[in-house]
Short mmCIF file of C-alpha atoms in Angstrom, two decimals:
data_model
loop_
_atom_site.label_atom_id
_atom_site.label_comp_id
_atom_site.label_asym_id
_atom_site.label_seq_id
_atom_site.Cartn_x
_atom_site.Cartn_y
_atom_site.Cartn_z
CA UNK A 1 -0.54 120.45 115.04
CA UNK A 2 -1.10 120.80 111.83
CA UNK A 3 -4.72 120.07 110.00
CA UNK A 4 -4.14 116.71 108.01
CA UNK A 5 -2.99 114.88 111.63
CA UNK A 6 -5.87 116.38 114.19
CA UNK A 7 -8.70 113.77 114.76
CA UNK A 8 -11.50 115.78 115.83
CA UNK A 9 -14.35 114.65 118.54
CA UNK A 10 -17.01 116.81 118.50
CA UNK A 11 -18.09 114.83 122.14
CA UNK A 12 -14.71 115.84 123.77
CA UNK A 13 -14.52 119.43 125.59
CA UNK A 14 -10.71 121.51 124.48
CA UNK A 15 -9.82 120.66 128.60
CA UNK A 16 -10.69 116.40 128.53
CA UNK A 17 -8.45 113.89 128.15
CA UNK A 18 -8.61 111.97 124.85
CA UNK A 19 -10.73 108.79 124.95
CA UNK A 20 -8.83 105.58 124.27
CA UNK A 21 -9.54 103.61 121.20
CA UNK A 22 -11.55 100.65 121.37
CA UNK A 23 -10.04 97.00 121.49
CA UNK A 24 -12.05 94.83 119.65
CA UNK A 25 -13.19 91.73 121.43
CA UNK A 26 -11.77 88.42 121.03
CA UNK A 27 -14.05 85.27 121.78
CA UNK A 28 -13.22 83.82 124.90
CA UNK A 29 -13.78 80.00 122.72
CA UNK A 30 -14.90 79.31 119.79
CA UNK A 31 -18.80 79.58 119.41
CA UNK A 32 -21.81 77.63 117.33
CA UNK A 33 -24.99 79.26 116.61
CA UNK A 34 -26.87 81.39 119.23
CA UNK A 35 -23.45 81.88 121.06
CA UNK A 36 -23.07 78.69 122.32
CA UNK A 37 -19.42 77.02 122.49
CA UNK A 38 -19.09 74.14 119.66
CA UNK A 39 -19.74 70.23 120.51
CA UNK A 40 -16.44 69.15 120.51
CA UNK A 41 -15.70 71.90 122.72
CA UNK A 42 -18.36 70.82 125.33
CA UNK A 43 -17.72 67.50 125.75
CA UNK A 44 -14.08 68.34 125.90
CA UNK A 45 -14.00 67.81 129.82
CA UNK A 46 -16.58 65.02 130.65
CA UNK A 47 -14.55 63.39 127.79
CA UNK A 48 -11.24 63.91 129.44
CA UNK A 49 -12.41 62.75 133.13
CA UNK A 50 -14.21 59.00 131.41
CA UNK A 51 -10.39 58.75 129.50
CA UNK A 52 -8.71 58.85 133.04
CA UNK A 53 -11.20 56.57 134.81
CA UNK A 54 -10.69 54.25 131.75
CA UNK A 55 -7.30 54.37 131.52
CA UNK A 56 -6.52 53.71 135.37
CA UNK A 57 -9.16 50.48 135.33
CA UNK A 58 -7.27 49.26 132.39
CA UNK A 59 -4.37 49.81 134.59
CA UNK A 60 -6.21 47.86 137.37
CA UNK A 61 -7.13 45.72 135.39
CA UNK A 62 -3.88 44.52 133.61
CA UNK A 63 -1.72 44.91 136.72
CA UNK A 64 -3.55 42.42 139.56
CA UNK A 65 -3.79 43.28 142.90
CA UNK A 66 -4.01 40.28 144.29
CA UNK A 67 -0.61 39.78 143.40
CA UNK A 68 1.59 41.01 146.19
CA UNK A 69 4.18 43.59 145.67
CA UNK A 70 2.37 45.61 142.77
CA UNK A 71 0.45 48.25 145.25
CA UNK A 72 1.07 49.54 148.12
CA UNK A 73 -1.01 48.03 151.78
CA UNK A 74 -3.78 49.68 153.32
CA UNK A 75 -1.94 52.14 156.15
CA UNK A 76 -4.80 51.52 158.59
CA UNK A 77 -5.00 48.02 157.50
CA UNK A 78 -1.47 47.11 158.07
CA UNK A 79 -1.33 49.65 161.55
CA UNK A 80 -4.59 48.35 163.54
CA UNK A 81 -5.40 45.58 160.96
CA UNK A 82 -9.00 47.26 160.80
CA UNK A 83 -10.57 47.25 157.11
CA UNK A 84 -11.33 50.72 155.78
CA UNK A 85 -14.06 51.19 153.48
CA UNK A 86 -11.71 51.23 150.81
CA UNK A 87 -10.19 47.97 151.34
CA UNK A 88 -10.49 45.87 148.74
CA UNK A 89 -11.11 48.92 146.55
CA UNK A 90 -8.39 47.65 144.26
CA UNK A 91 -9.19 44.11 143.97
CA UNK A 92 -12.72 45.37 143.33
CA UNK A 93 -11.75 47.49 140.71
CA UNK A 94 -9.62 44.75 138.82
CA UNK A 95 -12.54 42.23 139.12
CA UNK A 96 -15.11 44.81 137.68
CA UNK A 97 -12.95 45.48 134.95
CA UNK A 98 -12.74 41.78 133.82
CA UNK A 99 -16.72 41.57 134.17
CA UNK A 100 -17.13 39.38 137.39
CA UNK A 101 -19.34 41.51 139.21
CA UNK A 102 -19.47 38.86 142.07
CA UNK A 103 -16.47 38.86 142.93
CA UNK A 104 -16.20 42.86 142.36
CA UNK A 105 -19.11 42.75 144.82
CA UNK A 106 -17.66 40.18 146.89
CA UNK A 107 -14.19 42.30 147.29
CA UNK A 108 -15.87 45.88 147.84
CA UNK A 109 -19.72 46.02 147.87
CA UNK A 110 -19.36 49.72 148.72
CA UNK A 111 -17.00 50.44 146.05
CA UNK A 112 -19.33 48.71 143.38
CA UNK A 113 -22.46 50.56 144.25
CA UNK A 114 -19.49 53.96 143.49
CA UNK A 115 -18.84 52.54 140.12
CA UNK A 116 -22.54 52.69 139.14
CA UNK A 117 -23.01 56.11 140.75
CA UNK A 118 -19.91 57.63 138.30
CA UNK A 119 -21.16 56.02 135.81
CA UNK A 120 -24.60 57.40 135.89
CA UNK A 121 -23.36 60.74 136.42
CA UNK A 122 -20.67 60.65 133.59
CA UNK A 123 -23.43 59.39 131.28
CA UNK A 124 -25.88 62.53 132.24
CA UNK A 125 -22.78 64.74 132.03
CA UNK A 126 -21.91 63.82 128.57
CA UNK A 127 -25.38 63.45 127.65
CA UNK A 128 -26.03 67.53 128.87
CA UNK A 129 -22.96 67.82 127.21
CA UNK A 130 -23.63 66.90 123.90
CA UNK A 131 -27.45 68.89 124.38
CA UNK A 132 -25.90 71.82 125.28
CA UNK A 133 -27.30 71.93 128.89
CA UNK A 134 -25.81 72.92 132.08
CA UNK A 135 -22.69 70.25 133.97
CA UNK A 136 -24.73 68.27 136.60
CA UNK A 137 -23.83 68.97 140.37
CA UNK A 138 -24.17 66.69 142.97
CA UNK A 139 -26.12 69.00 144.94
CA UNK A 140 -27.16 67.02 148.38
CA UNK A 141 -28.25 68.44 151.67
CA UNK A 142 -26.19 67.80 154.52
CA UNK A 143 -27.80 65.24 156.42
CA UNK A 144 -27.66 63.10 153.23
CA UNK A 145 -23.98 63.23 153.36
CA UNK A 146 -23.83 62.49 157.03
CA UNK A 147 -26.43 59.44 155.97
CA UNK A 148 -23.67 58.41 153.29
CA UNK A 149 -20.65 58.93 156.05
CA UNK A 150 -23.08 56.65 158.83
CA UNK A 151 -23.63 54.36 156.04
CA UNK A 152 -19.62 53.85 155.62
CA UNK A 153 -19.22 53.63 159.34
CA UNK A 154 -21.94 51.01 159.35
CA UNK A 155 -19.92 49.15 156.44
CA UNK A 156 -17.02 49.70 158.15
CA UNK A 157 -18.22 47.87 161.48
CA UNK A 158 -19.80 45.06 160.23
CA UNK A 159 -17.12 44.64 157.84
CA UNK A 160 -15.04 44.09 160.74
CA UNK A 161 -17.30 42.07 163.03
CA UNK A 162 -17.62 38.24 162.78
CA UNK A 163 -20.95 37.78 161.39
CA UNK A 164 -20.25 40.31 158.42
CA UNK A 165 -16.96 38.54 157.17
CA UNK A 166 -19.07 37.91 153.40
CA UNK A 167 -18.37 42.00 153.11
CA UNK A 168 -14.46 41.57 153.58
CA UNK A 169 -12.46 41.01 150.98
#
């Protein structure tokens, strides 16, 4: 080797391996001040989820349900003729969209009280969002979701008795 092309090391011993060169880091996304990815990048997501749930109730709400042949029947419903908690979901959907919350309510009370829920949560996610604080989690212990699934069956059942026809649709 001659003297002009040897890179010396004083750290390296004559018998070790040469050390690779470093590979300077590239920024996994681009970053604000104190590190922190940019705005628009942040509410990137929560912003993509509220365009979908908009888009499919303007879908719901242009196409009606209650007109036959436009979506497809219930499976359970049209097998046992029992009404799942989602039945109605639809119709609930297209009557929320238009504003009539009584007859939203009236089609799916179950479905309604989901609305609110997403909507509460989408507004706290784009609200941390736009702060710069952490994505919410729906972080429940387990017997609240088996009180949510007994609350279903219970809307399920009297959905289907007699006495609770005012909660089918």
């Amino acid at each position: 080797m001659s003297g002009e092309n040897q890179q010396v090391d004083a750290s390296r011993t004559p018998d070790a391996p040469p050390s690779p060169a470093p590979v300077p880091a590239m920024p996994a996304e681009p970053v604000g001040r104190a590190g922190q990815p940019s705005r628009a990048r942040r509410l990137a997501v929560p912003a993509f989820y509220l365009a979908g749930v908009v888009g499919a109730f303007a879908y719901v709400g242009a196409v009606d349900p209650n007109e036959p042949g436009h979506y497809p029947v219930c499976p359970l419903f049209r097998l046992t003729g029992v009404l799942c908690p989602g039945c109605g979901g639809l119709r609930s959907a297209h009557a929320f969209a238009h504003g009539d919350l009584i007859a939203a309510f009236g089609a799916n009370a179950f479905a309604v009280v989901g609305y609110f829920v997403f909507a509460g949560f989408m507004a706290l996610w784009l609200v941390r969002a736009f702060r710069g604080g952490p994505t919410p989690r729906i972080v429940l212990r387990p017997r609240y979701w088996w009180a949510l699934g007994a609350l279903a069956l219970v809307f399920v059942l009297v959905r289907n008795l007699s006495f609770g026809s005012a909660l089918a649709p």
